[in-house]
Amino acid sequence: MAPGEERPRQRNECGARQRKRRKAAQSHEQGIDVSKYQGDIDWAQVKASGVQFAYIKATEGGDHIDEKFQQNWKVAKAAGVPRGAYHFYYWCRPVQDQIKWFFEHVPVERDALPPVLDVEWYGAASEKCPKKVPKEQALKAIQTFLKAAEKHYGKKPMIYTTIDFYRDILVDDLHDYPLWVRTVNAVPQERYGDRRWVMWQYTDQGRVPGIKGNVDRNVFVGDETAWRHFAGPAFVPHAPVPNAVAMN
C-alpha cells in the first residue's frame, strides 16, 4: 500500500473507535469527579444538567486537604447530587498518617457514596514523590487503607487507578474491591482485559453546565438497582455483562 493511502484508513478506524467509546460511555449512569481545579461550582446547574453522582477530592497524603472540598461536599448535597470523597495516595508518607488525615476531614454520613482510594504513580519527573514502591509494599499499604476505611465508614471502599499502575500493581490482586478505571482513548476491556470494574473515567475534557472549563466524566455500570446496591453499605463488585459494556 502507498504511504498516502494509509492515513484515511487510520482516521476512519480512529473515528469508529471514538464513536464506539462515546456510545458505551453514554449508556450508563453519568457522573463527574472534581477538585479545586474546577473552581466554584454551581451544583444546582450540575444537578439540572442530568449529572447523577459526583466524587470530590478530599485529601492527599497526610497533610493536604483540597481547598474546595468542604464547600463542594456541603453544596453538592444541598443540591441533591449524590457524592463521595476520595483520597489521593502519596507514596512517600506512611499509610497510617494518610488514614488519620482522611478520617479527620471526611465525615461519616449514611447517604454518602463509598469512599475512594486513588492510587497511581506521580511520574518520574515529579518533585513531590518520584519513586515507585515495590508491589508488595504498595499492596500492603492499599489493603491497610481500604480495611480501615471500610470499618470507619461502614461501606466497602472503591479503588481508582490508571492503566500503568493497574498493570504494575493491581492486575492480579484486590478483586474483592470495586474498581474505578481510567481510560480516555479506548473502552476499558481494551486496557484492563477481563478485570471486573464498576466505574469508568472516560474523558478529562468533559463539559457540564455549572462548571467552568473541563471536568472528568465517569459512568457507573449498572441499572438503578445496581446503583442503589453500590451506594448502600453492602456493595459487592459484579462482572459487567458482557465485561461491563455491550459492544456491537
Coordinates of N, CA and C in Angstrom, one line a residue:
M1 N 0.8 -1.2 0.0 CA 0.0 0.0 0.0 C 0.9 1.2 0.0
A2 N 0.5 2.3 -0.8 CA 1.3 3.5 -0.8 C 1.1 4.3 0.5
P3 N 2.1 5.0 1.0 CA 2.0 5.7 2.3 C 0.8 6.6 2.3
G4 N 0.5 7.3 1.2 CA -0.6 8.2 1.3 C -2.0 7.5 1.5
E5 N -2.1 6.2 1.2 CA -3.3 5.5 1.3 C -3.6 5.1 2.7
E6 N -2.6 5.1 3.6 CA -2.8 4.6 5.0 C -3.5 5.6 5.9
R7 N -3.3 6.8 5.6 CA -3.8 7.8 6.6 C -5.3 7.9 6.6
P8 N -6.1 7.9 5.5 CA -7.5 7.9 5.6 C -8.0 6.7 6.4
R9 N -7.4 5.5 6.2 CA -7.9 4.3 6.9 C -7.7 4.5 8.4
Q10 N -6.5 5.1 8.8 CA -6.2 5.3 10.2 C -7.3 6.2 10.8
R11 N -7.6 7.3 10.1 CA -8.6 8.2 10.6 C -9.9 7.6 10.7
N12 N -10.3 6.7 9.8 CA -11.6 6.1 9.8 C -11.7 5.1 11.0
E13 N -10.6 4.4 11.3 CA -10.5 3.5 12.4 C -10.6 4.2 13.7
C14 N -9.9 5.4 13.7 CA -9.9 6.2 15.0 C -11.3 6.7 15.2
G15 N -11.9 7.2 14.1 CA -13.3 7.7 14.3 C -14.2 6.7 14.8
A16 N -14.2 5.5 14.2 CA -15.1 4.4 14.6 C -14.8 4.1 16.1
R17 N -13.6 4.0 16.5 CA -13.2 3.7 17.8 C -13.8 4.7 18.8
Q18 N -13.6 6.0 18.5 CA -14.1 7.1 19.3 C -15.6 7.0 19.4
R19 N -16.3 6.7 18.3 CA -17.8 6.6 18.3 C -18.2 5.5 19.2
K20 N -17.5 4.4 19.1 CA -17.8 3.2 20.0 C -17.7 3.6 21.5
R21 N -16.6 4.3 21.8 CA -16.3 4.7 23.1 C -17.3 5.6 23.7
R22 N -17.7 6.6 22.9 CA -18.7 7.6 23.3 C -20.1 6.9 23.5
K23 N -20.4 6.0 22.6 CA -21.7 5.2 22.8 C -21.7 4.4 24.1
A24 N -20.6 3.7 24.3 CA -20.5 2.9 25.6 C -20.6 3.8 26.8
A25 N -19.9 4.9 26.8 CA -19.9 5.8 27.9 C -21.2 6.5 28.2
Q26 N -22.0 6.7 27.2 CA -23.3 7.4 27.4 C -24.4 6.5 27.7
S27 N -24.2 5.2 27.8 CA -25.3 4.2 28.1 C -25.5 3.8 29.5
H28 N -24.8 4.5 30.4 CA -24.9 4.2 31.8 C -25.1 5.4 32.7
E29 N -25.1 5.2 34.0 CA -25.3 6.3 35.0 C -24.1 7.3 34.9
Q30 N -24.4 8.6 34.7 CA -23.4 9.6 34.4 C -23.0 10.3 35.7
G31 N -21.6 10.5 35.8 CA -21.2 11.3 37.0 C -19.9 12.1 36.6
I32 N -19.4 12.8 37.6 CA -18.2 13.6 37.4 C -17.3 13.4 38.7
D33 N -16.0 13.8 38.5 CA -15.2 13.9 39.7 C -14.5 15.3 39.6
V34 N -14.4 15.9 40.8 CA -13.9 17.3 40.8 C -12.9 17.6 41.9
S35 N -12.2 18.7 41.8 CA -11.3 19.1 42.8 C -11.2 20.6 42.8
K36 N -10.2 21.2 43.4 CA -10.1 22.7 43.4 C -9.9 23.2 42.0
Y37 N -9.5 22.4 41.1 CA -9.2 22.9 39.7 C -10.5 23.3 39.0
Q38 N -11.6 22.8 39.4 CA -12.9 23.2 38.8 C -13.4 24.6 39.4
G39 N -12.7 25.1 40.4 CA -13.1 26.4 40.9 C -14.5 26.3 41.7
D40 N -15.2 27.4 41.7 CA -16.5 27.4 42.3 C -17.6 26.8 41.4
I41 N -18.2 25.8 41.9 CA -19.2 25.0 41.1 C -20.6 25.4 41.4
D42 N -21.4 25.6 40.4 CA -22.9 25.8 40.6 C -23.5 24.4 40.6
W43 N -23.6 23.9 41.8 CA -24.1 22.5 41.9 C -25.6 22.3 41.5
A44 N -26.4 23.4 41.6 CA -27.8 23.3 41.1 C -27.8 23.1 39.6
Q45 N -26.9 23.8 38.9 CA -26.9 23.6 37.5 C -26.3 22.3 37.1
V46 N -25.4 21.8 37.9 CA -24.8 20.4 37.6 C -26.0 19.4 37.8
K47 N -26.7 19.5 38.8 CA -27.8 18.6 39.0 C -28.9 18.7 37.9
A48 N -29.2 19.9 37.5 CA -30.2 20.1 36.5 C -29.7 19.6 35.1
S49 N -28.4 19.5 34.9 CA -27.9 19.0 33.6 C -28.0 17.5 33.5
G50 N -28.3 16.8 34.6 CA -28.5 15.4 34.5 C -27.4 14.6 35.1
V51 N -26.4 15.2 35.7 CA -25.3 14.5 36.4 C -25.9 13.8 37.6
Q52 N -25.6 12.5 37.7 CA -26.3 11.6 38.7 C -25.4 11.3 39.9
F53 N -24.1 11.6 39.8 CA -23.3 11.5 41.0 C -22.0 12.3 40.8
A54 N -21.3 12.5 41.9 CA -20.0 13.2 41.9 C -19.1 12.6 42.9
Y55 N -17.8 12.5 42.6 CA -16.8 12.2 43.5 C -15.9 13.5 43.7
I56 N -15.6 13.8 44.9 CA -15.0 15.1 45.3 C -13.7 14.8 46.0
K57 N -12.6 15.4 45.5 CA -11.3 15.2 46.1 C -11.3 15.8 47.5
A58 N -10.9 15.0 48.5 CA -10.9 15.5 49.9 C -9.4 15.7 50.3
T59 N -8.6 14.7 50.2 CA -7.3 14.8 50.9 C -6.2 14.2 50.0
E60 N -5.0 14.5 50.3 CA -3.8 13.9 49.6 C -2.7 13.8 50.6
G61 N -2.1 12.6 50.6 CA -1.1 12.4 51.6 C -1.5 12.5 53.0
G62 N -0.7 13.1 53.9 CA -1.0 13.2 55.3 C -1.1 14.6 55.8
D63 N -1.1 15.6 54.9 CA -1.2 17.0 55.3 C -1.8 17.9 54.3
H64 N -2.4 17.4 53.3 CA -3.1 18.3 52.3 C -4.6 18.0 52.2
I65 N -5.4 19.1 52.3 CA -6.8 18.9 52.0 C -7.1 19.8 50.9
D66 N -7.9 19.3 49.9 CA -8.3 20.1 48.8 C -9.1 21.3 49.3
E67 N -8.7 22.5 48.8 CA -9.2 23.8 49.4 C -10.7 24.0 49.0
K68 N -11.2 23.2 48.1 CA -12.7 23.3 47.8 C -13.5 22.2 48.3
F69 N -12.9 21.3 49.1 CA -13.6 20.1 49.5 C -14.8 20.4 50.3
Q70 N -14.6 21.1 51.4 CA -15.7 21.4 52.3 C -16.9 22.1 51.6
Q71 N -16.6 23.1 50.8 CA -17.6 23.8 50.0 C -18.3 22.8 49.1
N72 N -17.6 22.0 48.3 CA -18.2 21.1 47.4 C -19.0 20.0 48.1
W73 N -18.5 19.6 49.2 CA -19.2 18.5 50.0 C -20.5 19.0 50.4
K74 N -20.6 20.2 51.0 CA -21.9 20.7 51.5 C -22.8 21.1 50.4
V75 N -22.3 21.8 49.4 CA -23.2 22.4 48.4 C -23.8 21.3 47.5
A76 N -22.9 20.3 47.1 CA -23.4 19.2 46.3 C -24.6 18.5 47.0
K77 N -24.4 18.2 48.3 CA -25.5 17.5 49.0 C -26.8 18.4 49.0
A78 N -26.6 19.7 49.2 CA -27.8 20.6 49.3 C -28.5 20.6 47.9
A79 N -27.7 20.4 46.8 CA -28.3 20.5 45.5 C -28.9 19.1 45.1
G80 N -28.7 18.1 46.0 CA -29.3 16.8 45.7 C -28.5 15.9 44.8
V81 N -27.1 16.2 44.7 CA -26.2 15.4 43.9 C -25.6 14.3 44.9
P82 N -25.8 13.0 44.7 CA -25.1 12.0 45.5 C -23.6 12.2 45.3
R83 N -22.9 12.2 46.4 CA -21.5 12.4 46.3 C -20.7 11.6 47.3
G84 N -19.4 11.4 46.9 CA -18.5 10.6 47.8 C -17.2 11.4 47.7
A85 N -16.3 11.0 48.6 CA -15.0 11.6 48.8 C -13.9 10.7 48.3
Y86 N -12.8 11.3 47.8 CA -11.6 10.4 47.5 C -10.4 11.0 48.1
H87 N -9.4 10.0 48.4 CA -8.1 10.4 48.9 C -7.1 10.0 47.9
F88 N -6.2 10.9 47.5 CA -5.1 10.7 46.6 C -3.9 10.2 47.4
Y89 N -3.5 8.9 47.1 CA -2.4 8.3 48.0 C -1.0 8.9 47.6
Y90 N -0.3 9.1 48.6 CA 1.1 9.7 48.5 C 2.1 8.6 48.9
W91 N 2.9 8.2 48.0 CA 3.8 7.0 48.3 C 5.0 7.4 49.1
C92 N 5.2 8.6 49.5 CA 6.3 9.0 50.4 C 5.8 9.4 51.8
R93 N 4.6 8.9 52.2 CA 4.1 9.1 53.5 C 3.5 7.8 54.1
P94 N 3.7 7.6 55.4 CA 3.2 6.3 56.0 C 1.7 6.2 55.8
V95 N 1.2 5.0 55.6 CA -0.2 4.8 55.4 C -1.1 5.3 56.6
Q96 N -0.6 5.0 57.8 CA -1.4 5.4 59.0 C -1.6 6.9 59.1
D97 N -0.6 7.7 58.6 CA -0.8 9.1 58.6 C -1.9 9.5 57.6
Q98 N -2.0 8.8 56.5 CA -3.0 9.1 55.5 C -4.4 8.7 55.9
I99 N -4.5 7.6 56.6 CA -5.8 7.2 57.1 C -6.3 8.2 58.1
K100 N -5.5 8.6 59.0 CA -5.9 9.5 60.0 C -6.3 10.9 59.4
W101 N -5.6 11.3 58.4 CA -5.8 12.6 57.7 C -7.2 12.5 57.0
F102 N -7.4 11.5 56.3 CA -8.7 11.3 55.6 C -9.9 11.3 56.6
F103 N -9.7 10.5 57.6 CA -10.8 10.4 58.6 C -11.1 11.7 59.3
E104 N -10.1 12.5 59.5 CA -10.2 13.8 60.2 C -11.1 14.8 59.3
H105 N -11.0 14.6 58.0 CA -11.6 15.6 57.1 C -12.9 15.2 56.4
V106 N -13.1 13.9 56.3 CA -14.3 13.4 55.6 C -15.3 12.8 56.7
P107 N -16.4 13.4 56.8 CA -17.3 12.9 57.9 C -18.0 11.6 57.5
V108 N -18.4 10.9 58.5 CA -19.2 9.7 58.3 C -20.7 10.1 58.1
E109 N -21.2 9.8 56.9 CA -22.6 10.2 56.6 C -23.2 9.0 55.9
R110 N -24.3 8.6 56.4 CA -25.0 7.4 55.9 C -25.3 7.5 54.4
D111 N -25.7 8.7 53.9 CA -26.1 8.8 52.5 C -24.9 9.2 51.6
A112 N -23.7 9.2 52.1 CA -22.5 9.5 51.2 C -22.2 8.2 50.4
L113 N -21.6 8.4 49.2 CA -21.2 7.3 48.4 C -20.0 6.6 49.1
P114 N -19.6 5.4 48.7 CA -18.5 4.7 49.3 C -17.2 5.6 49.1
P115 N -16.3 5.6 50.0 CA -15.1 6.4 49.9 C -14.2 5.7 48.8
V116 N -13.3 6.5 48.2 CA -12.4 6.1 47.2 C -11.0 6.3 47.5
L117 N -10.1 5.3 47.2 CA -8.7 5.5 47.3 C -8.1 5.6 45.9
D118 N -7.5 6.7 45.6 CA -6.9 7.0 44.3 C -5.5 6.6 44.3
V119 N -5.1 5.5 43.6 CA -3.7 5.0 43.6 C -3.2 5.1 42.2
E120 N -2.1 5.8 42.0 CA -1.4 6.0 40.7 C 0.0 6.4 41.0
W121 N 0.8 6.4 40.0 CA 2.2 6.9 40.1 C 2.2 8.4 39.9
Y122 N 3.0 9.1 40.6 CA 3.2 10.5 40.4 C 4.0 10.8 39.0
G123 N 4.8 9.9 38.7 CA 5.7 10.1 37.5 C 7.1 10.4 37.9
A124 N 8.0 10.0 37.0 CA 9.4 10.1 37.3 C 9.9 11.6 37.4
A125 N 9.1 12.5 36.8 CA 9.5 13.9 36.8 C 9.0 14.7 38.0
S126 N 8.2 14.0 38.8 CA 7.5 14.7 39.9 C 8.5 15.0 41.0
E127 N 8.5 16.2 41.4 CA 9.3 16.6 42.6 C 8.7 16.2 43.9
K128 N 7.4 15.9 43.9 CA 6.7 15.5 45.1 C 7.2 14.2 45.6
C129 N 7.1 13.2 44.8 CA 7.4 11.8 45.2 C 7.6 11.0 44.0
P130 N 8.8 11.0 43.4 CA 9.1 10.4 42.1 C 9.2 8.9 42.2
K131 N 9.4 8.3 43.4 CA 9.7 6.9 43.4 C 8.5 6.0 43.2
K132 N 8.8 4.8 42.7 CA 7.8 3.8 42.6 C 8.1 2.7 43.7
V133 N 7.2 2.4 44.6 CA 7.4 1.4 45.6 C 7.2 0.0 45.1
P134 N 7.9 -1.0 45.7 CA 7.7 -2.4 45.3 C 6.2 -2.8 45.4
K135 N 5.8 -3.8 44.6 CA 4.4 -4.2 44.5 C 3.9 -4.7 45.9
E136 N 4.7 -5.4 46.6 CA 4.3 -6.0 47.9 C 4.0 -4.8 48.9
Q137 N 4.9 -3.8 48.8 CA 4.7 -2.7 49.7 C 3.5 -1.9 49.4
A138 N 3.3 -1.7 48.1 CA 2.1 -0.9 47.6 C 0.8 -1.6 48.0
L139 N 0.8 -2.9 47.8 CA -0.4 -3.7 48.1 C -0.7 -3.7 49.6
K140 N 0.3 -3.8 50.4 CA 0.1 -3.8 51.8 C -0.5 -2.5 52.3
A141 N 0.0 -1.4 51.8 CA -0.5 0.0 52.1 C -1.9 0.2 51.7
I142 N -2.2 -0.3 50.4 CA -3.6 -0.1 49.9 C -4.5 -0.9 50.8
Q143 N -4.2 -2.2 51.0 CA -5.1 -3.0 51.8 C -5.3 -2.4 53.2
T144 N -4.3 -1.9 53.8 CA -4.4 -1.3 55.2 C -5.4 -0.1 55.1
F145 N -5.2 0.7 54.1 CA -6.1 1.9 54.0 C -7.6 1.4 53.7
L146 N -7.8 0.5 52.8 CA -9.1 0.1 52.5 C -9.8 -0.6 53.7
K147 N -9.1 -1.4 54.4 CA -9.7 -2.1 55.5 C -10.1 -1.1 56.6
A148 N -9.3 -0.1 56.9 CA -9.6 0.9 57.9 C -10.8 1.8 57.4
A149 N -10.8 2.1 56.1 CA -11.9 3.0 55.6 C -13.2 2.2 55.7
E150 N -13.2 0.9 55.4 CA -14.5 0.2 55.4 C -15.0 0.1 56.8
K151 N -14.1 -0.2 57.8 CA -14.5 -0.2 59.2 C -15.0 1.1 59.7
H152 N -14.4 2.2 59.3 CA -14.8 3.5 59.7 C -16.1 4.0 59.1
Y153 N -16.2 3.8 57.8 CA -17.4 4.4 57.1 C -18.5 3.4 56.9
G154 N -18.3 2.2 57.2 CA -19.3 1.2 57.0 C -19.7 0.8 55.6
K155 N -18.9 1.2 54.7 CA -19.1 0.9 53.2 C -17.8 0.4 52.6
K156 N -17.9 -0.5 51.7 CA -16.7 -1.0 51.0 C -16.1 0.0 50.1
P157 N -14.9 0.4 50.3 CA -14.3 1.5 49.5 C -14.1 1.0 48.1
M158 N -13.9 2.0 47.2 CA -13.6 1.7 45.8 C -12.2 2.1 45.5
I159 N -11.5 1.5 44.6 CA -10.2 1.8 44.2 C -10.2 2.5 42.8
Y160 N -9.6 3.7 42.7 CA -9.5 4.4 41.4 C -8.0 4.1 41.0
T161 N -7.8 3.8 39.7 CA -6.5 3.6 39.2 C -6.3 3.9 37.7
T162 N -5.1 4.0 37.3 CA -4.7 4.3 35.9 C -4.1 3.0 35.3
I163 N -4.0 3.0 34.0 CA -3.5 1.8 33.3 C -2.2 1.3 33.8
D164 N -1.2 2.3 33.9 CA 0.1 1.8 34.2 C 0.2 1.3 35.7
F165 N -0.5 1.9 36.6 CA -0.5 1.4 38.0 C -1.2 0.1 38.1
Y166 N -2.3 0.0 37.4 CA -3.0 -1.3 37.3 C -2.1 -2.4 36.9
R167 N -1.4 -2.2 35.8 CA -0.5 -3.3 35.3 C 0.7 -3.6 36.2
D168 N 1.2 -2.5 36.9 CA 2.3 -2.7 37.8 C 1.9 -3.4 39.1
I169 N 0.7 -3.1 39.6 CA 0.4 -3.4 41.0 C -0.9 -4.2 41.1
L170 N -1.9 -3.9 40.5 CA -3.3 -4.4 40.8 C -3.8 -5.5 39.9
V171 N -3.1 -5.8 38.9 CA -3.6 -6.7 37.9 C -4.1 -8.1 38.4
D172 N -3.4 -8.6 39.4 CA -3.8 -9.9 40.0 C -4.2 -9.9 41.4
D173 N -4.6 -8.7 41.9 CA -4.9 -8.5 43.3 C -6.1 -7.7 43.6
L174 N -6.6 -7.7 44.8 CA -7.7 -6.9 45.3 C -8.9 -7.0 44.5
H175 N -9.3 -8.2 44.1 CA -10.5 -8.4 43.4 C -11.8 -8.2 44.2
D176 N -11.7 -8.1 45.5 CA -12.8 -8.0 46.4 C -13.3 -6.6 46.4
Y177 N -12.6 -5.6 45.9 CA -13.0 -4.2 46.0 C -13.4 -3.7 44.6
P178 N -14.5 -2.9 44.6 CA -14.9 -2.3 43.3 C -13.8 -1.5 42.7
L179 N -13.7 -1.5 41.4 CA -12.6 -0.9 40.7 C -13.2 0.2 39.8
W180 N -12.5 1.4 39.9 CA -12.9 2.6 39.0 C -11.6 2.8 38.1
V181 N -11.8 2.6 36.8 CA -10.7 2.7 35.9 C -10.7 3.9 35.1
R182 N -9.5 4.3 34.7 CA -9.3 5.5 33.8 C -8.8 4.9 32.4
T183 N -9.5 5.3 31.4 CA -9.0 5.1 30.0 C -9.8 6.1 29.1
V184 N -9.1 7.0 28.5 CA -9.8 8.1 27.8 C -9.7 7.8 26.2
N185 N -8.9 6.8 25.8 CA -8.8 6.6 24.4 C -9.3 5.2 23.9
A186 N -9.9 4.5 24.8 CA -10.4 3.2 24.5 C -11.4 2.7 25.6
V187 N -12.1 1.7 25.2 CA -13.0 1.1 26.2 C -12.2 0.3 27.2
P188 N -12.7 0.2 28.4 CA -11.9 -0.5 29.5 C -11.4 -1.9 29.1
Q189 N -12.2 -2.7 28.5 CA -11.7 -4.1 28.2 C -10.5 -4.1 27.3
E190 N -10.3 -3.0 26.5 CA -9.1 -3.0 25.7 C -7.8 -2.7 26.5
R191 N -8.0 -2.1 27.7 CA -6.8 -1.8 28.6 C -6.7 -2.6 29.8
Y192 N -7.8 -3.1 30.3 CA -7.9 -3.8 31.6 C -8.3 -5.3 31.4
G193 N -8.4 -5.7 30.2 CA -8.8 -7.1 30.0 C -10.1 -7.5 30.5
D194 N -10.2 -8.7 31.2 CA -11.4 -9.1 31.7 C -11.6 -8.8 33.2
R195 N -10.8 -7.9 33.7 CA -10.9 -7.5 35.1 C -12.3 -6.8 35.4
R196 N -12.9 -7.2 36.5 CA -14.2 -6.6 36.8 C -14.0 -5.1 37.2
W197 N -14.8 -4.3 36.7 CA -14.8 -2.8 37.1 C -16.2 -2.3 37.2
V198 N -16.4 -1.3 37.9 CA -17.8 -0.7 38.1 C -17.9 0.7 37.7
M199 N -16.8 1.4 37.5 CA -16.9 2.8 37.1 C -15.7 3.1 36.2
W200 N -16.0 3.9 35.2 CA -15.1 4.2 34.1 C -15.0 5.8 33.9
Q201 N -13.7 6.3 34.1 CA -13.5 7.7 33.8 C -13.1 7.7 32.3
Y202 N -14.0 8.2 31.5 CA -13.8 8.1 30.0 C -13.3 9.3 29.3
T203 N -13.3 10.5 30.0 CA -12.7 11.7 29.5 C -12.3 12.6 30.6
D204 N -11.3 13.4 30.3 CA -10.9 14.5 31.2 C -11.2 15.9 30.6
Q205 N -12.0 15.8 29.5 CA -12.3 17.1 28.8 C -13.8 17.2 28.7
G206 N -14.5 16.7 29.7 CA -16.0 16.9 29.7 C -16.4 18.3 29.9
R207 N -17.6 18.6 29.5 CA -18.2 19.9 29.7 C -19.6 19.7 30.4
V208 N -19.8 20.4 31.5 CA -21.0 20.3 32.3 C -21.5 21.7 32.7
P209 N -22.8 22.0 32.5 CA -23.3 23.3 33.0 C -23.0 23.5 34.5
G210 N -22.6 24.7 34.8 CA -22.3 24.9 36.2 C -20.8 24.8 36.6
I211 N -20.0 24.3 35.6 CA -18.6 24.1 35.8 C -17.9 24.9 34.7
K212 N -17.0 25.7 35.1 CA -16.2 26.4 34.1 C -15.0 25.6 33.6
G213 N -14.8 25.4 32.4 CA -13.7 24.6 31.9 C -14.0 23.1 31.9
N214 N -13.0 22.3 31.7 CA -13.1 20.9 31.6 C -13.3 20.2 32.9
V215 N -13.9 19.0 32.9 CA -14.2 18.2 34.1 C -14.1 16.7 33.7
D216 N -13.6 15.9 34.6 CA -13.6 14.5 34.3 C -15.1 13.9 34.3
R217 N -15.4 13.1 33.3 CA -16.7 12.5 33.2 C -16.5 11.0 33.5
N218 N -17.5 10.4 34.1 CA -17.5 9.0 34.5 C -18.8 8.3 34.3
V219 N -18.8 7.0 34.1 CA -20.0 6.2 34.1 C -20.0 5.1 35.1
F220 N -21.1 4.9 35.7 CA -21.3 3.7 36.6 C -21.9 2.7 35.8
V221 N -21.4 1.4 35.8 CA -22.0 0.4 35.0 C -23.1 -0.4 35.8
G222 N -24.3 -0.3 35.4 CA -25.4 -1.0 36.0 C -26.7 -0.2 36.0
D223 N -27.8 -0.9 36.3 CA -29.1 -0.2 36.3 C -29.3 0.5 37.7
E224 N -30.5 1.0 37.9 CA -30.8 1.7 39.1 C -30.7 0.8 40.3
T225 N -31.1 -0.5 40.2 CA -30.9 -1.4 41.3 C -29.5 -1.6 41.7
A226 N -28.6 -1.7 40.7 CA -27.2 -1.9 40.9 C -26.6 -0.6 41.6
W227 N -27.1 0.5 41.1 CA -26.7 1.8 41.7 C -27.1 1.9 43.2
R228 N -28.3 1.5 43.5 CA -28.7 1.6 44.9 C -27.9 0.6 45.8
H229 N -27.5 -0.5 45.2 CA -26.7 -1.5 45.9 C -25.3 -0.9 46.1
F230 N -24.8 -0.3 45.1 CA -23.4 0.3 45.2 C -23.4 1.4 46.3
A231 N -24.4 2.3 46.3 CA -24.5 3.4 47.2 C -24.7 2.9 48.7
G232 N -25.2 1.7 48.8 CA -25.5 1.2 50.2 C -24.3 0.6 50.8
P233 N -24.5 0.1 52.0 CA -23.3 -0.4 52.8 C -22.8 -1.8 52.4
A234 N -23.6 -2.5 51.6 CA -23.2 -3.9 51.4 C -22.9 -4.2 49.9
F235 N -22.3 -3.3 49.2 CA -22.0 -3.5 47.8 C -20.9 -4.5 47.6
V236 N -21.1 -5.4 46.6 CA -20.1 -6.4 46.2 C -19.9 -6.2 44.7
P237 N -18.6 -6.0 44.2 CA -18.4 -5.8 42.8 C -18.9 -6.9 42.0
H238 N -19.5 -6.6 40.8 CA -20.1 -7.6 39.9 C -19.4 -7.6 38.6
A239 N -19.6 -8.6 37.8 CA -19.0 -8.7 36.5 C -20.0 -8.1 35.5
P240 N -19.6 -7.0 34.8 CA -20.5 -6.4 33.8 C -20.8 -7.4 32.8
V241 N -22.0 -7.2 32.1 CA -22.4 -8.2 31.1 C -22.6 -7.5 29.7
P242 N -21.8 -7.8 28.7 CA -20.6 -8.6 28.8 C -19.4 -7.7 29.1
N243 N -18.7 -8.1 30.1 CA -17.5 -7.3 30.5 C -17.7 -5.8 30.6
A244 N -18.8 -5.4 31.2 CA -19.1 -4.1 31.6 C -19.9 -3.3 30.5
V245 N -19.6 -3.5 29.3 CA -20.3 -2.7 28.2 C -20.6 -3.6 27.0
A246 N -21.8 -3.5 26.6 CA -22.2 -4.3 25.4 C -21.6 -3.6 24.2
M247 N -20.8 -4.3 23.4 CA -20.3 -3.8 22.2 C -20.8 -4.5 21.0
N248 N -21.2 -3.8 20.0 CA -21.6 -4.5 18.7 C -20.6 -4.4 17.7

